[in-house]
PDB file of C-alpha atoms in Angstrom:
ATOM      1  CA  MET A  18      -3.510  26.658  -6.345  1.00  0.00           C
ATOM      2  CA  ARG A  19      -1.895  24.455  -3.930  1.00  0.00           C
ATOM      3  CA  ASP A  20      -2.442  25.005  -0.331  1.00  0.00           C
ATOM      4  CA  PRO A  21       0.282  26.033   1.851  1.00  0.00           C
ATOM      5  CA  PRO A  22       1.763  22.969   3.598  1.00  0.00           C
ATOM      6  CA  GLU A  23       0.273  23.263   6.958  1.00  0.00           C
ATOM      7  CA  ARG A  24      -3.009  23.756   5.546  1.00  0.00           C
ATOM      8  CA  ARG A  25      -2.504  20.661   3.572  1.00  0.00           C
ATOM      9  CA  ASN A  26      -4.060  17.066   4.076  1.00  0.00           C
ATOM     10  CA  PRO A  27      -1.382  14.626   5.686  1.00  0.00           C
ATOM     11  CA  VAL A  28      -2.273  11.651   4.390  1.00  0.00           C
ATOM     12  CA  LYS A  29      -2.614  13.310   0.804  1.00  0.00           C
ATOM     13  CA  GLN A  30       0.855  14.753   1.194  1.00  0.00           C
ATOM     14  CA  GLU A  31       2.385  10.714   1.664  1.00  0.00           C
ATOM     15  CA  CYS A  32      -0.195   9.460  -1.171  1.00  0.00           C
ATOM     16  CA  GLU A  33       2.006  12.414  -3.633  1.00  0.00           C
ATOM     17  CA  ARG A  34       4.910  10.548  -2.883  1.00  0.00           C
ATOM     18  CA  PHE A  35       3.349   7.914  -5.504  1.00  0.00           C
ATOM     19  CA  SER A  36       2.959   8.012  -9.024  1.00  0.00           C
ATOM     20  CA  PRO A  37       1.617   5.653 -11.617  1.00  0.00           C
ATOM     21  CA  ASP A  38       5.070   4.596 -12.607  1.00  0.00           C
ATOM     22  CA  THR A  39       6.525   4.690  -8.928  1.00  0.00           C
ATOM     23  CA  ILE A  40       8.134   0.931  -7.954  1.00  0.00           C
ATOM     24  CA  VAL A  41       7.151  -0.625  -4.882  1.00  0.00           C
ATOM     25  CA  GLN A  42       7.954  -3.909  -2.504  1.00  0.00           C
ATOM     26  CA  ALA A  43       7.380  -5.572   0.893  1.00  0.00           C
ATOM     27  CA  THR A  44      10.449  -4.263   3.205  1.00  0.00           C
ATOM     28  CA  PRO A  45      12.650  -7.249   3.293  1.00  0.00           C
ATOM     29  CA  GLY A  46      12.000  -9.184   6.595  1.00  0.00           C
ATOM     30  CA  LYS A  47       8.510  -9.067   7.557  1.00  0.00           C
ATOM     31  CA  THR A  48       6.572 -12.184   8.939  1.00  0.00           C
ATOM     32  CA  PHE A  49       3.191 -12.757   7.754  1.00  0.00           C
ATOM     33  CA  SER A  50       0.278 -15.292   7.205  1.00  0.00           C
ATOM     34  CA  ALA A  51      -2.656 -15.539   5.465  1.00  0.00           C
ATOM     35  CA  VAL A  52      -5.771 -15.620   8.139  1.00  0.00           C
ATOM     36  CA  GLU A  53      -8.829 -16.625   6.213  1.00  0.00           C
ATOM     37  CA  ASP A  54      -9.650 -13.490   3.907  1.00  0.00           C
ATOM     38  CA  GLU A  55      -7.185 -11.705   6.229  1.00  0.00           C
ATOM     39  CA  VAL A  56      -2.651 -11.159   5.736  1.00  0.00           C
ATOM     40  CA  VAL A  57      -1.037 -10.615   9.472  1.00  0.00           C
ATOM     41  CA  ILE A  58       2.259  -9.024   9.161  1.00  0.00           C
ATOM     42  CA  LEU A  59       4.635  -9.269  11.735  1.00  0.00           C
ATOM     43  CA  ASP A  60       7.032  -5.989  12.778  1.00  0.00           C
ATOM     44  CA  LEU A  61       9.045  -8.561  14.995  1.00  0.00           C
ATOM     45  CA  GLU A  62      11.627  -5.339  15.264  1.00  0.00           C
ATOM     46  CA  LYS A  63       9.046  -3.160  16.525  1.00  0.00           C
ATOM     47  CA  GLY A  64       6.776  -5.506  17.835  1.00  0.00           C
ATOM     48  CA  THR A  65       3.944  -4.494  16.447  1.00  0.00           C
ATOM     49  CA  TYR A  66       1.485  -6.717  14.323  1.00  0.00           C
ATOM     50  CA  PHE A  67      -0.610  -4.683  11.353  1.00  0.00           C
ATOM     51  CA  ALA A  68      -4.080  -6.933   9.974  1.00  0.00           C
ATOM     52  CA  LEU A  69      -5.421  -6.204   6.368  1.00  0.00           C
ATOM     53  CA  ASP A  70      -8.582  -7.080   4.827  1.00  0.00           C
ATOM     54  CA  GLU A  71      -9.145  -9.725   1.651  1.00  0.00           C
ATOM     55  CA  VAL A  72      -7.651  -6.135  -0.969  1.00  0.00           C
ATOM     56  CA  GLY A  73      -5.104  -5.582   1.380  1.00  0.00           C
ATOM     57  CA  ARG A  74      -4.320  -8.623   1.027  1.00  0.00           C
ATOM     58  CA  PHE A  75      -4.142  -9.071  -2.601  1.00  0.00           C
ATOM     59  CA  VAL A  76      -1.859  -6.040  -2.868  1.00  0.00           C
ATOM     60  CA  TRP A  77       0.294  -7.349   0.389  1.00  0.00           C
ATOM     61  CA  GLU A  78       1.096 -10.914  -1.612  1.00  0.00           C
ATOM     62  CA  ARG A  79       1.952  -8.947  -4.898  1.00  0.00           C
ATOM     63  CA  LEU A  80       3.686  -6.489  -3.254  1.00  0.00           C
ATOM     64  CA  GLN A  81       5.845  -9.535  -2.386  1.00  0.00           C
ATOM     65  CA  ALA A  82       7.975  -8.647  -5.693  1.00  0.00           C
ATOM     66  CA  PRO A  83       8.655  -4.999  -7.301  1.00  0.00           C
ATOM     67  CA  LYS A  84       5.743  -4.004  -8.512  1.00  0.00           C
ATOM     68  CA  GLY A  85       4.651  -0.339 -10.220  1.00  0.00           C
ATOM     69  CA  VAL A  86       1.618   1.581  -8.553  1.00  0.00           C
ATOM     70  CA  GLU A  87      -0.094   1.228 -11.572  1.00  0.00           C
ATOM     71  CA  GLU A  88       0.765  -2.466 -11.927  1.00  0.00           C
ATOM     72  CA  LEU A  89      -1.354  -2.898  -8.690  1.00  0.00           C
ATOM     73  CA  GLU A  90      -4.378  -1.038  -9.336  1.00  0.00           C
ATOM     74  CA  ALA A  91      -4.784  -2.848 -12.579  1.00  0.00           C
ATOM     75  CA  ALA A  92      -4.926  -6.027 -11.190  1.00  0.00           C
ATOM     76  CA  ILE A  93      -7.120  -4.819  -8.370  1.00  0.00           C
ATOM     77  CA  LEU A  94      -9.889  -3.380 -11.297  1.00  0.00           C
ATOM     78  CA  GLU A  95      -8.966  -6.741 -13.117  1.00  0.00           C
ATOM     79  CA  THR A  96     -10.226  -9.040  -9.628  1.00  0.00           C
ATOM     80  CA  TYR A  97     -12.635  -6.881  -7.918  1.00  0.00           C
ATOM     81  CA  GLU A  98     -15.861  -4.568  -8.966  1.00  0.00           C
ATOM     82  CA  VAL A  99     -14.166  -0.934  -8.225  1.00  0.00           C
ATOM     83  CA  GLU A 100     -15.135   2.405  -9.707  1.00  0.00           C
ATOM     84  CA  PRO A 101     -11.248   3.297 -10.922  1.00  0.00           C
ATOM     85  CA  ASP A 102     -11.102   6.976  -8.588  1.00  0.00           C
ATOM     86  CA  VAL A 103     -11.571   4.652  -5.176  1.00  0.00           C
ATOM     87  CA  CYS A 104      -9.435   2.111  -6.580  1.00  0.00           C
ATOM     88  CA  ARG A 105      -6.378   5.160  -6.845  1.00  0.00           C
ATOM     89  CA  ASN A 106      -7.270   7.038  -4.153  1.00  0.00           C
ATOM     90  CA  ASP A 107      -7.639   3.786  -1.721  1.00  0.00           C
ATOM     91  CA  LEU A 108      -4.652   2.052  -3.405  1.00  0.00           C
ATOM     92  CA  LEU A 109      -2.549   5.297  -2.224  1.00  0.00           C
ATOM     93  CA  GLU A 110      -3.920   5.584   1.272  1.00  0.00           C
ATOM     94  CA  LEU A 111      -2.980   2.306   1.739  1.00  0.00           C
ATOM     95  CA  LEU A 112       0.662   2.159   0.141  1.00  0.00           C
ATOM     96  CA  ALA A 113       0.793   5.668   2.423  1.00  0.00           C
ATOM     97  CA  ASP A 114      -0.041   3.413   5.428  1.00  0.00           C
ATOM     98  CA  LEU A 115       2.557   0.302   4.665  1.00  0.00           C
ATOM     99  CA  ASP A 116       4.994   3.063   4.034  1.00  0.00           C
ATOM    100  CA  ARG A 117       4.215   5.117   7.463  1.00  0.00           C
ATOM    101  CA  GLN A 118       4.550   1.970   8.971  1.00  0.00           C
ATOM    102  CA  GLY A 119       8.022   0.650   7.314  1.00  0.00           C
ATOM    103  CA  LEU A 120       6.228  -2.381   5.688  1.00  0.00           C
ATOM    104  CA  ILE A 121       6.886  -1.032   2.098  1.00  0.00           C
ATOM    105  CA  GLU A 122       9.746   0.428   0.642  1.00  0.00           C
ATOM    106  CA  ILE A 123      10.305   2.213  -2.882  1.00  0.00           C
ATOM    107  CA  VAL A 124      12.959   0.810  -5.283  1.00  0.00           C
ATOM    108  CA  GLU A 125      14.968   3.214  -6.944  1.00  0.00           C
TER     109      GLU A 125
END
């Protein structure tokens, strides 16, 4: 049985927007630059910037072209030592955060 909407975790609700078949890509027009193992993304329209760690950079670089969530997860698992459940949860949280900030979009 699911919790009523008012009692559900908002991050979990945002993550539910992404299924393994969901195709996502970076929102066009975002400027970014690699800085050592990280990436800094500039949103010139909002006047804000975002920094992603090494794995975030790995995902961001792949999002420059449309990618499936399942494809992203497989690439992370192939490259990094991480448990599949942890990988999936962390990836969904990252995608939800990038989506909330307007940095990615779902490709229909």
